[in-house]
Tab-separated table of C-alpha atoms in Angstrom:
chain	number	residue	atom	x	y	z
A	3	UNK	CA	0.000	0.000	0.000
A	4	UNK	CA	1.566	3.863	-0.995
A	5	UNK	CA	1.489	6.240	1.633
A	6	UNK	CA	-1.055	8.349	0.051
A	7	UNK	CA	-3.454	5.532	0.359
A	8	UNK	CA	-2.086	5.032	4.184
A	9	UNK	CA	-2.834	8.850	4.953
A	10	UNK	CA	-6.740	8.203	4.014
A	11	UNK	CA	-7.785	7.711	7.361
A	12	UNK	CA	-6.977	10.252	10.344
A	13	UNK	CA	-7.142	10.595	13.744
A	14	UNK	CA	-10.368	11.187	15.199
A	15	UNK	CA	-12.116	10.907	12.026
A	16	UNK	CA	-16.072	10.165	12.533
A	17	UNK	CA	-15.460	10.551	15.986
A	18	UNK	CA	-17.142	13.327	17.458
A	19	UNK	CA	-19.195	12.188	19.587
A	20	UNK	CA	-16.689	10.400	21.514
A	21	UNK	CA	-14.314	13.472	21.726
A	22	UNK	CA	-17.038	15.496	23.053
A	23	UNK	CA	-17.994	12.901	25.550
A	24	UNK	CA	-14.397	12.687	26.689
A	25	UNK	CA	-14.180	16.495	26.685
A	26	UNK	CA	-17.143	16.296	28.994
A	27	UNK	CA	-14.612	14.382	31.511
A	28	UNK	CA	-12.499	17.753	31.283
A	29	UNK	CA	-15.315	20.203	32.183
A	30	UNK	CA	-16.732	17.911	35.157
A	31	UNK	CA	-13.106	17.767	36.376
A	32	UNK	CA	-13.131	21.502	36.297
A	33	UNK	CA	-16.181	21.645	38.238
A	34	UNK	CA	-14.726	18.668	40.784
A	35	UNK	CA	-11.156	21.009	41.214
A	36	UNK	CA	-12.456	24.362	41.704
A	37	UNK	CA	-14.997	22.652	44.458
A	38	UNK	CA	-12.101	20.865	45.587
A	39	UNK	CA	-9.934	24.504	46.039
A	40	UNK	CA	-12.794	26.148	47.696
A	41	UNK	CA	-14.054	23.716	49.894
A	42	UNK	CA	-12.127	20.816	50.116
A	43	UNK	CA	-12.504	17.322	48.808
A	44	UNK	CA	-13.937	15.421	51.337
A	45	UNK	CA	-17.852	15.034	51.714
A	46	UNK	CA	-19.228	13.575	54.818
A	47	UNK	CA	-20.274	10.814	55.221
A	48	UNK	CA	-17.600	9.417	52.624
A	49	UNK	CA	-17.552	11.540	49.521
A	50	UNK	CA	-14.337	12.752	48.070
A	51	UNK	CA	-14.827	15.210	44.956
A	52	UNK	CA	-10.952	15.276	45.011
A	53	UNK	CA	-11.379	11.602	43.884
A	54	UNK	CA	-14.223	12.662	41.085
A	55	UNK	CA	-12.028	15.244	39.790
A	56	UNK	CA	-8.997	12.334	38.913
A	57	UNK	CA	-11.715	10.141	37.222
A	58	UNK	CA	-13.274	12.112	35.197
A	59	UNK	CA	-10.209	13.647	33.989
A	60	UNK	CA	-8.470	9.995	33.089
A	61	UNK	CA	-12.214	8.982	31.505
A	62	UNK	CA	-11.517	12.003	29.218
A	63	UNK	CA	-8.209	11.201	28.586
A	64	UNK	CA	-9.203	7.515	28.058
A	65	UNK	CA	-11.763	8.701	25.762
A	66	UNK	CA	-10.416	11.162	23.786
A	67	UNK	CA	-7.382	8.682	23.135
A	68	UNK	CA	-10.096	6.184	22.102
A	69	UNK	CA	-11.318	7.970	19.207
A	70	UNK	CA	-7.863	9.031	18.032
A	71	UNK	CA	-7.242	5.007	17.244
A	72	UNK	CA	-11.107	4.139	16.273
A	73	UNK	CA	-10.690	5.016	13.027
A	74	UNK	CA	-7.476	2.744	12.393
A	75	UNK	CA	-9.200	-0.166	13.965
A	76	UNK	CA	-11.082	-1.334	10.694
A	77	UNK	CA	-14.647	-1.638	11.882
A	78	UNK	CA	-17.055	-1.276	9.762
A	79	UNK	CA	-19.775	2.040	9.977
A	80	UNK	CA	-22.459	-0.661	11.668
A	81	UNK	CA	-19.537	-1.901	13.657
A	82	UNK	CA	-17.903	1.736	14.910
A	83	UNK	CA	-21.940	3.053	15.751
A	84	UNK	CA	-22.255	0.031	17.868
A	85	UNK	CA	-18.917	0.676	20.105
A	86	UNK	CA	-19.264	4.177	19.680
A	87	UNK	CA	-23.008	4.640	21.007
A	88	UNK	CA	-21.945	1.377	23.762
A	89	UNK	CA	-19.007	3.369	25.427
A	90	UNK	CA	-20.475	6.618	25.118
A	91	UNK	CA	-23.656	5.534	27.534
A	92	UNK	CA	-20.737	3.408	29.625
A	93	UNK	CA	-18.801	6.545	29.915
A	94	UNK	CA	-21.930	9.444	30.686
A	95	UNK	CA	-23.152	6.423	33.518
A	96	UNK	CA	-19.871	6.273	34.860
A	97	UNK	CA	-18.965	10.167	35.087
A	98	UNK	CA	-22.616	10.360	36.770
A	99	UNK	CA	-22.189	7.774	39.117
A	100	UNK	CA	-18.586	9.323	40.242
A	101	UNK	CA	-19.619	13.120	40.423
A	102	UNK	CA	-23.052	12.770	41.949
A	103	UNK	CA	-22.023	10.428	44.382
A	104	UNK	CA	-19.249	11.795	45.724
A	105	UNK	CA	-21.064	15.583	45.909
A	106	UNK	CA	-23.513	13.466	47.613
A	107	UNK	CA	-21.255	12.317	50.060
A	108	UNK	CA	-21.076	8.546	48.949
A	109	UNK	CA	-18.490	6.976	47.919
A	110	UNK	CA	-19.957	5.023	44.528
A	111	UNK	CA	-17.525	2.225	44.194
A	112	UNK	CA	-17.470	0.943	47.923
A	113	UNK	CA	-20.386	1.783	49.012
A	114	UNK	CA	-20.794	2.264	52.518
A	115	UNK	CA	-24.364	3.660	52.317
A	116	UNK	CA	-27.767	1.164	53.248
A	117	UNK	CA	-29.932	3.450	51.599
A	118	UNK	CA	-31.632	1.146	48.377
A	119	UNK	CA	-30.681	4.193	45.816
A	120	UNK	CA	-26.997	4.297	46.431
A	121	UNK	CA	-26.279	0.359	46.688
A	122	UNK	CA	-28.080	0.324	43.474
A	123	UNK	CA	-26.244	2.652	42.044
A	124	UNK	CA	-22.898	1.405	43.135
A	125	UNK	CA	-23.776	-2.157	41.750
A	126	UNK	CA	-24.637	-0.979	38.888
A	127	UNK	CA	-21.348	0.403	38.380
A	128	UNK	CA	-20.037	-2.608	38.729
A	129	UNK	CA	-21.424	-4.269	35.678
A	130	UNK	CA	-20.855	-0.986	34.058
A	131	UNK	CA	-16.557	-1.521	34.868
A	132	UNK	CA	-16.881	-4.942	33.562
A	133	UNK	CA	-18.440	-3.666	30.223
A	134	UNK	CA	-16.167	-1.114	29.853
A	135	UNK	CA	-13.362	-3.752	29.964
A	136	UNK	CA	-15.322	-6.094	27.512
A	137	UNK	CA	-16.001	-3.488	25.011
A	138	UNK	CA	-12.634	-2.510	25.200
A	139	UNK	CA	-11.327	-5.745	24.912
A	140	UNK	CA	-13.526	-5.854	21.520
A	141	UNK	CA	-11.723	-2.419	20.291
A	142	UNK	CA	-8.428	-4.242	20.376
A	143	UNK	CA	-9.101	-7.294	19.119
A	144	UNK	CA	-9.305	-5.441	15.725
A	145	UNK	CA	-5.846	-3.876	16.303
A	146	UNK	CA	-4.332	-7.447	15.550
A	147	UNK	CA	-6.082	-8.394	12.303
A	148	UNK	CA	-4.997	-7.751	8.485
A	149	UNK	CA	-7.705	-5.481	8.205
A	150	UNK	CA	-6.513	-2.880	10.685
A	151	UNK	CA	-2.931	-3.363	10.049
A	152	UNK	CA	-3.150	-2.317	6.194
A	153	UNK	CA	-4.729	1.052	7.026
A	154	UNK	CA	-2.056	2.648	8.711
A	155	UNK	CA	0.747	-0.584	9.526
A	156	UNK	CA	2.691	1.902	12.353
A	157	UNK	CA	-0.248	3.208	13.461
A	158	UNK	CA	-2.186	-0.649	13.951
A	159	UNK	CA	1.559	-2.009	15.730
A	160	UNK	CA	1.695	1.201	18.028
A	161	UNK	CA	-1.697	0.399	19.394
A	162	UNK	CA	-1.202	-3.619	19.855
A	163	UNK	CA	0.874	-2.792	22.519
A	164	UNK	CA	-0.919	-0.339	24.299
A	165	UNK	CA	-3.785	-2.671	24.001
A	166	UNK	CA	-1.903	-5.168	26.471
A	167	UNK	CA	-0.906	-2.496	28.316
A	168	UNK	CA	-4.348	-1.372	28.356
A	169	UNK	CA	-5.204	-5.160	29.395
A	170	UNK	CA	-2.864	-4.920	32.410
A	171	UNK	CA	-4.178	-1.383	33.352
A	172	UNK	CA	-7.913	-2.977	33.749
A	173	UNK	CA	-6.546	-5.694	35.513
A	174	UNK	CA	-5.357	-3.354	37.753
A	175	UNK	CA	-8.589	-2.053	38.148
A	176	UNK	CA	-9.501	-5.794	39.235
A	177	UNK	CA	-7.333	-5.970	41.786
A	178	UNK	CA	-8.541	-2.371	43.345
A	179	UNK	CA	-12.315	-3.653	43.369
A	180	UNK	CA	-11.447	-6.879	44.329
A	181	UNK	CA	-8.573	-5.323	47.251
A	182	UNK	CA	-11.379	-3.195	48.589
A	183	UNK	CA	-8.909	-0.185	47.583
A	184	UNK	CA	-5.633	0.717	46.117
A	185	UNK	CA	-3.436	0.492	49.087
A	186	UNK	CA	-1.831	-3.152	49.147
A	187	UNK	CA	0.802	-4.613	51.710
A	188	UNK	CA	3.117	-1.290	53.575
A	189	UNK	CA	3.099	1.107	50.972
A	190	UNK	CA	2.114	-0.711	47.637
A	191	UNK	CA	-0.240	1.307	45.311
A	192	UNK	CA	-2.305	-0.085	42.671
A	193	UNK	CA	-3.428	2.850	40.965
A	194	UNK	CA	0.040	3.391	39.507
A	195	UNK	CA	-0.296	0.202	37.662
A	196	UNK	CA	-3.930	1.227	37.039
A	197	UNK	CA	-3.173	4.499	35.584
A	198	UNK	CA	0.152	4.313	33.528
A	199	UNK	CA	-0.775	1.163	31.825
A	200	UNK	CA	-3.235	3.097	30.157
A	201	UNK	CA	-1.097	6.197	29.417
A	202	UNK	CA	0.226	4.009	26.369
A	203	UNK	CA	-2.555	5.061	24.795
A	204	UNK	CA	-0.774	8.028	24.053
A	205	UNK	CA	2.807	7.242	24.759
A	206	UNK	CA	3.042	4.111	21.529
A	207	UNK	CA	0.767	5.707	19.545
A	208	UNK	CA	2.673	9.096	19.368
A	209	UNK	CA	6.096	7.026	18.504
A	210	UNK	CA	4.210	5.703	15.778
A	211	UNK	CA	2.969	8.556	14.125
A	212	UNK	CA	6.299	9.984	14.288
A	213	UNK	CA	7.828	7.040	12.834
A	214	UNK	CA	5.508	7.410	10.028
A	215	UNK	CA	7.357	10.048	8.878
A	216	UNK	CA	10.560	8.710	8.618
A	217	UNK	CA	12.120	8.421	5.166
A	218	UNK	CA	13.561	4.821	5.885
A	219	UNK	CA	12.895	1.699	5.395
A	220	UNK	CA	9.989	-0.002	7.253
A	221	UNK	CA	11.988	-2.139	9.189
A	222	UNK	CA	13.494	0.770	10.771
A	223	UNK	CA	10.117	2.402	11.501
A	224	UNK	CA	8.932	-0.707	12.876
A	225	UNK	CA	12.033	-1.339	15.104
A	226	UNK	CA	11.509	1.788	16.770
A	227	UNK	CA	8.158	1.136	17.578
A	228	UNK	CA	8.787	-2.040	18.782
A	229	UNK	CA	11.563	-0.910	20.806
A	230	UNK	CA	8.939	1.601	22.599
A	231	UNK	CA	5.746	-0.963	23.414
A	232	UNK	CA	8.107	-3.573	24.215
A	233	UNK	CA	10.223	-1.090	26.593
A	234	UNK	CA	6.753	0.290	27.551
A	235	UNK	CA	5.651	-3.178	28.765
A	236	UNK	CA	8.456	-4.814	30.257
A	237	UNK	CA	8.138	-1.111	32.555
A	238	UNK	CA	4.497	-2.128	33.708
A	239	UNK	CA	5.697	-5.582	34.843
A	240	UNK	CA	8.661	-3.751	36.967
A	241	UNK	CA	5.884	-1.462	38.504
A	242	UNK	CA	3.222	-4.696	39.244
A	243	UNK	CA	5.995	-6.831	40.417
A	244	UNK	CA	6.840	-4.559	43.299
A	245	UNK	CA	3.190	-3.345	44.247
A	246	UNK	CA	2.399	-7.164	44.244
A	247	UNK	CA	5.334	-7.163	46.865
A	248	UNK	CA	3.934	-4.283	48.863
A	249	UNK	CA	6.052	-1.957	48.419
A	250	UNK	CA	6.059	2.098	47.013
A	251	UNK	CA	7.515	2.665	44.108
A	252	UNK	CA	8.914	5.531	44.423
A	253	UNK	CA	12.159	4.046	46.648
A	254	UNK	CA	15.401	3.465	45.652
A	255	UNK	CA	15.232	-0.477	45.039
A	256	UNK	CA	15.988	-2.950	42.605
A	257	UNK	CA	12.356	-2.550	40.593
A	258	UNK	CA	11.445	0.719	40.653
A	259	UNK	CA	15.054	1.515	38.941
A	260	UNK	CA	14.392	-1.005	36.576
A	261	UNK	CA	10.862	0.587	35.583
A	262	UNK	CA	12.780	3.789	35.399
A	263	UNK	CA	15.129	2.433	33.056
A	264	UNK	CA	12.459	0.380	30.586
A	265	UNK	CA	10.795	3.880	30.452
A	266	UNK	CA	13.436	5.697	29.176
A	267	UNK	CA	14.140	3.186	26.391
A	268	UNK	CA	10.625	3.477	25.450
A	269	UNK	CA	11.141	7.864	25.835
A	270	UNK	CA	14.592	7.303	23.881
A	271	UNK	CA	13.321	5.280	21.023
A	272	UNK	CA	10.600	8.017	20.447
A	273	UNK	CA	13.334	10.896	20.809
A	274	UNK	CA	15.148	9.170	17.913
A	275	UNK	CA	12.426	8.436	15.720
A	276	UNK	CA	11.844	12.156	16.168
A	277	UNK	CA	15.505	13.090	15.509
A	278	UNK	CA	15.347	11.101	12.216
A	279	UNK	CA	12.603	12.860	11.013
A	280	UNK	CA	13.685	16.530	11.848
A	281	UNK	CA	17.269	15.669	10.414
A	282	UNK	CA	15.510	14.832	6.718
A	283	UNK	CA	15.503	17.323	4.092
A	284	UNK	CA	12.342	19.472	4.064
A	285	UNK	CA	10.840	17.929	1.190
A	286	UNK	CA	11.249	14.030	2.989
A	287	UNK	CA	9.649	15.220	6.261
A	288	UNK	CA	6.844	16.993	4.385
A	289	UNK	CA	6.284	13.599	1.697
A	290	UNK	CA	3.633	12.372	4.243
A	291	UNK	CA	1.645	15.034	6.070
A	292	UNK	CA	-1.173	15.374	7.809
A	293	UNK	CA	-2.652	13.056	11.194
């Protein structure tokens, strides 16, 4: 396939619905701050808008980073209205459930409450996690077929690994529910699995359309990426293997140096595949344009 045929599809294209719902996440977490500044997070009984404010601004993030890749995952129109429409009600429940319930002074998630309205509310969002996962799941299935991979080839490699990052992120999110919290052993913390695990969203998928641009041979574009997801990954494991142990990490042991250093492989590899493309002559850098 020629690159002009690659360049066809874009980011975000027939997506905006979903960027509006995840810039929805962005305007409730403005709401959740400035409460937050004024008058504190905490809402008694056990409400924490501090806590809102964080979710709905990763649910944008998630989102918005969602339909950037949509469009490279080779669904068909039936098949893209279906997950669109699906994680668009997912994602107004779960900003709902979060925001009201913490103003209200319930926590939604571990729900302390007796009163019929919040316990349903909180199991609902419950099955509402679990379809958010399986949906998801769906999404990047389609990442790893031929279909996806001859629209944009970087673009469809990029995003298999943050898919399995994405995978380890939601299990994550298992282990919180099933933990009764993030806090694990003296001073482990899930949520730092939880939430950088899904940063490669953005982190692969940026190397990738940088590598795109490199007048080179695909090998080399491919190496690069590979070099990032698999640097990426290996990161994530560092970071699970010593929460699972109990332990913070932000010390100075063994793991938490070794995440460091997977991390700045993956940083590196995208600092070079940006080098290579500023270093090409004007009218190499410019032969495919556009997101």
């Amino acid at each position: 396939m020629n690159q002009a045929a690659i360049r066809k599809v874009r980011i975000f294209e027939g997506e905006k619905w979903l960027v509006w719902t995840g810039l929805l996440g962005f305007a409730l977490a403005i709401v959740c701050g400035g409460w937050t500044l004024i008058n504190g997070g905490e809402v008694a009984p056990g409400g924490d808008v501090s806590k809102a404010f964080s979710f709905d601004a990763a649910l944008g993030i998630f989102l918005l980073s969602t339909a950037a890749i949509v469009p490279f995952s080779g669904l068909g129109k039936r098949g893209r209205n279906w997950f669109r429409s699906v994680y668009i009600g997912l994602a107004l429940y779960s900003y709902g459930a979060e925001t009201i319930q913490n103003f209200r002074g319930v926590n939604p998630r571990f729900v302390d409450s007796d009163a019929a309205f919040d316990q349903a509310v909180g199991n609902i969002f419950t099955f509402v996690a679990l379809f958010l996962v399986l949906f998801y799941v769906y999404l990047g299935v389609q990442f790893f077929r031929k279909k996806a991979y001859s629209i944009r080839p970087e673009i469809a490699l990029s995003v298999r690994y943050a898919m399995i990052a994405v995978v380890i992120s939601f299990a994550a999110g298992i282990w919180i529910s099933s933990n009764q919290g993030r806090f694990i052993g003296a001073e482990g913390n899930i949520i730092w699995l939880h939430g950088l695990g899904f940063h490669a969203l953005q982190a692969v998928p940026l190397v990738a359309l940088i590598a795109e641009r490199i007048h080179a041979k695909v090998s080399v574009r491919h190496t690069l990426i590979h070099i990032t997801g698999i640097a990426y990954l290996l990161g994530l494991v560092a970071i699970g293997w010593q929460t699972m142990n109990g332990y913070s990490i932000m010390e100075w042991s063994l793991l938490p140096i070794v995440a460091g250093f997977f991390f700045l492989i993956s940083m590196t590899a995208g600092a070079v595949a940006l080098r290579k493309v500023l270093g090409q002559q004007p009218d190499s850098r410019n032969k495919i344009s556009g997101l």
